XYZ file of C-alpha atoms in Angstrom:
257
model
C -5.858 19.058 -12.647
C -9.095 19.749 -10.757
C -8.517 19.643 -7.044
C -11.377 17.774 -5.360
C -9.956 17.366 -1.874
C -7.782 19.850 -0.016
C -6.528 18.952 3.525
C -5.033 21.678 5.628
C -3.238 20.906 8.812
C -5.624 18.291 10.172
C -4.802 17.320 13.758
C -6.575 14.862 16.068
C -5.564 13.588 19.495
C -7.138 11.006 21.753
C -6.826 10.317 25.574
C -5.110 7.057 26.134
C -6.467 4.342 28.462
C -4.771 3.970 31.839
C -3.231 0.766 30.503
C -1.354 2.694 27.806
C -0.828 5.898 29.758
C 2.840 6.926 29.972
C 2.854 10.348 31.701
C 6.636 10.690 31.304
C 6.263 10.373 27.535
C 3.039 11.880 26.367
C 0.903 13.070 29.228
C -1.778 10.419 28.407
C -2.520 11.901 24.994
C -1.955 10.145 21.671
C -1.529 12.402 18.737
C -3.138 10.256 15.993
C -2.880 12.788 13.178
C -0.436 15.626 13.303
C -0.814 18.689 11.019
C -1.641 16.609 7.971
C -1.919 18.447 4.604
C -2.359 17.038 1.093
C -4.645 17.257 -1.989
C -6.352 14.883 -4.263
C -7.619 15.444 -7.813
C -10.455 14.400 -10.064
C -10.091 10.913 -11.501
C -7.312 9.991 -9.090
C -6.822 7.104 -6.673
C -4.849 8.511 -3.782
C -3.440 5.999 -1.224
C -2.575 6.461 2.356
C 0.001 3.830 3.161
C 1.152 3.086 6.675
C 1.367 0.532 9.538
C -1.419 -0.007 12.029
C -1.709 3.016 14.314
C -0.228 5.370 11.782
C -3.392 7.521 11.676
C -4.909 6.350 8.379
C -8.388 5.471 9.733
C -8.515 8.536 11.917
C -7.773 10.727 8.826
C -10.493 9.037 6.745
C -13.010 9.284 9.600
C -12.354 12.964 9.823
C -12.790 13.387 6.054
C -16.041 11.484 6.310
C -17.161 13.838 9.141
C -17.549 10.985 11.583
C -15.148 12.667 14.047
C -14.148 16.321 14.382
C -10.580 17.417 14.006
C -8.985 19.221 17.005
C -7.644 21.840 14.536
C -7.263 22.277 10.793
C -9.828 21.594 8.111
C -10.474 19.894 4.767
C -12.750 20.601 1.835
C -14.318 18.210 -0.574
C -15.584 19.855 -3.653
C -15.256 23.167 -1.791
C -17.377 21.954 1.173
C -15.810 22.094 4.655
C -15.784 18.923 6.772
C -16.112 21.268 9.818
C -18.768 23.766 8.808
C -20.561 21.958 5.916
C -20.786 18.417 7.359
C -24.246 17.623 5.865
C -23.224 18.756 2.426
C -20.056 16.631 2.620
C -21.999 13.571 3.760
C -24.398 13.847 0.877
C -21.611 13.981 -1.685
C -19.292 11.142 -0.511
C -19.275 7.355 -0.247
C -17.544 5.849 2.768
C -16.660 2.178 3.220
C -14.928 0.982 6.344
C -14.422 -2.428 8.022
C -16.171 -0.846 10.973
C -19.388 -0.473 9.020
C -21.743 -2.976 10.640
C -24.890 -3.521 8.668
C -27.871 -5.060 10.516
C -27.653 -8.777 9.789
C -31.423 -9.279 10.011
C -31.872 -7.308 6.833
C -31.451 -8.427 3.216
C -29.091 -6.811 0.727
C -32.153 -5.728 -1.272
C -33.665 -3.944 1.684
C -30.403 -2.287 2.716
C -29.593 -0.992 -0.762
C -33.065 0.448 -1.106
C -32.906 2.007 2.363
C -29.585 3.751 1.767
C -30.521 4.955 -1.739
C -33.749 6.339 -0.430
C -31.862 7.994 2.436
C -29.886 9.886 -0.176
C -32.964 10.840 -2.114
C -32.221 8.709 -5.176
C -35.211 8.441 -7.397
C -36.814 4.959 -7.464
C -36.144 4.232 -11.192
C -32.546 5.399 -10.869
C -32.158 3.443 -7.647
C -33.490 0.184 -9.252
C -31.273 0.521 -12.301
C -28.174 1.115 -10.193
C -29.031 -1.806 -7.911
C -29.441 -4.078 -10.967
C -26.045 -3.008 -12.296
C -24.110 -3.327 -9.001
C -25.838 -6.552 -7.813
C -25.033 -8.181 -11.119
C -21.409 -6.932 -11.147
C -20.788 -8.271 -7.640
C -22.766 -11.456 -7.827
C -25.309 -10.417 -5.184
C -28.463 -11.193 -7.185
C -28.981 -14.714 -5.895
C -28.507 -13.542 -2.364
C -30.553 -10.363 -2.659
C -33.451 -11.743 -0.537
C -31.396 -13.553 2.098
C -30.585 -12.153 5.575
C -27.115 -10.641 5.752
C -26.274 -12.868 8.740
C -26.503 -15.958 6.520
C -24.011 -14.693 4.004
C -20.276 -15.316 3.792
C -17.755 -12.678 4.898
C -16.824 -11.903 1.335
C -20.507 -11.418 0.312
C -21.111 -9.176 3.325
C -18.122 -7.026 2.191
C -19.620 -6.769 -1.336
C -22.961 -5.738 0.018
C -21.211 -3.127 2.265
C -19.399 -1.756 -0.786
C -22.514 -1.444 -3.049
C -24.533 0.074 -0.205
C -21.815 2.685 0.410
C -22.031 3.898 -3.222
C -25.749 3.481 -3.778
C -26.090 7.165 -4.500
C -23.266 7.171 -7.053
C -20.912 9.670 -5.269
C -18.171 11.481 -7.001
C -15.807 11.219 -4.032
C -15.236 7.870 -2.376
C -13.401 6.934 0.786
C -12.319 3.352 1.296
C -10.623 2.233 4.503
C -8.732 -1.004 3.919
C -11.069 -2.028 0.993
C -9.747 -5.606 0.566
C -9.328 -6.460 4.266
C -10.448 -10.050 4.977
C -11.369 -10.781 1.345
C -10.333 -13.919 -0.521
C -8.258 -13.339 -3.632
C -11.246 -13.630 -6.006
C -13.403 -11.134 -4.200
C -10.368 -8.883 -3.726
C -9.824 -8.840 -7.485
C -13.481 -7.939 -8.115
C -13.139 -4.998 -5.754
C -9.841 -3.716 -7.095
C -11.114 -4.003 -10.733
C -14.109 -1.998 -9.730
C -12.027 0.751 -8.130
C -10.231 1.093 -11.443
C -13.530 1.350 -13.255
C -14.627 4.107 -10.869
C -11.376 6.021 -11.562
C -12.045 5.652 -15.325
C -15.485 7.289 -14.767
C -13.730 10.301 -13.249
C -14.392 9.476 -9.541
C -11.867 10.565 -6.969
C -10.939 7.800 -4.595
C -9.088 7.960 -1.282
C -8.032 4.640 0.220
C -5.987 3.516 3.160
C -4.025 0.295 3.243
C -0.930 -1.340 4.609
C -0.653 -3.599 1.559
C 2.156 -2.645 -0.875
C 0.883 -4.586 -3.840
C -2.545 -2.825 -3.627
C -0.900 0.573 -3.749
C 1.298 -0.417 -6.697
C -1.721 -1.787 -8.600
C -4.161 0.982 -7.946
C -2.749 4.258 -6.775
C -1.756 7.255 -8.933
C -0.113 8.902 -5.935
C 0.593 7.767 -2.377
C 1.183 9.415 0.936
C 3.280 7.463 3.412
C 1.914 8.056 6.929
C 4.087 7.329 9.908
C 3.081 8.275 13.483
C 0.400 10.619 12.194
C 2.619 12.610 9.813
C 3.273 12.400 6.125
C 6.790 11.140 5.618
C 6.499 11.397 1.812
C 3.885 12.097 -0.878
C 4.342 11.633 -4.627
C 3.660 9.331 -7.558
C 4.916 5.866 -7.163
C 7.573 6.425 -9.886
C 8.999 9.478 -8.188
C 8.679 8.068 -4.730
C 10.457 4.773 -5.374
C 13.160 5.986 -7.784
C 13.640 2.555 -9.336
C 13.325 0.739 -6.022
C 10.288 -1.272 -5.018
C 7.721 0.260 -2.761
C 8.414 -2.005 0.172
C 12.079 -1.062 0.364
C 11.193 2.635 -0.010
C 8.678 2.435 2.831
C 10.956 0.729 5.271
C 13.819 3.060 4.496
C 11.500 5.993 5.268
C 10.210 4.253 8.390
C 13.703 3.710 9.817
C 14.681 7.283 8.957
C 11.611 8.783 10.663
C 11.353 6.526 13.690
C 15.008 5.544 14.223
C 13.799 2.023 14.567
C 15.506 -0.761 12.669
C 13.078 -3.082 10.907
């Protein structure tokens, strides 16, 4: 298997607000990601599964070069997220619920803008826009301001904009968050199509069914550390994913769920 992503001992801490500050426990510092290491391979959907606050989004933001790790490194197609940030940014697609597109612009304008930003040739850009707008039902809304569109349609626009340049490596943070069941199915079906094209996809989620449907392998992230990483079959050992997760969670944290 061709290794596309290699993560080596990524660590990231944040200072806590005074409201959360517990000097007797952590000195006012929250270790969000703690010496995280794993790999992902070509044509694979790799899932990071964990509760809120487990470090999933922080991990993905480091991989996308939006924040710098305190220590450790990761490479995407051999390019370092620390020393080759511009090269990494050009080669990835990144979708997050925190992506806030300007609502005064139209889907047509935003797609053109982001494709041009990545240097996509006009004829290639237009062909890709036609394909993606048709697939996600955006055509009839292409000229409307984003602020006038539904939440689901805004999410679809965010998705197609994030992959306007047809990247080989794609990062999705909670890709179905806030979507209705129909839109959610369109998105998950599309992720499977991308995998079939040989794309490598990293996604974070707290939804067991999404992992079971999409992921070739999964890393279970608890308190910033990987509690387990494997294929679903090997990880669950005939149990369901939910029971496996909560068993690991109780074992790692000592908390009864």
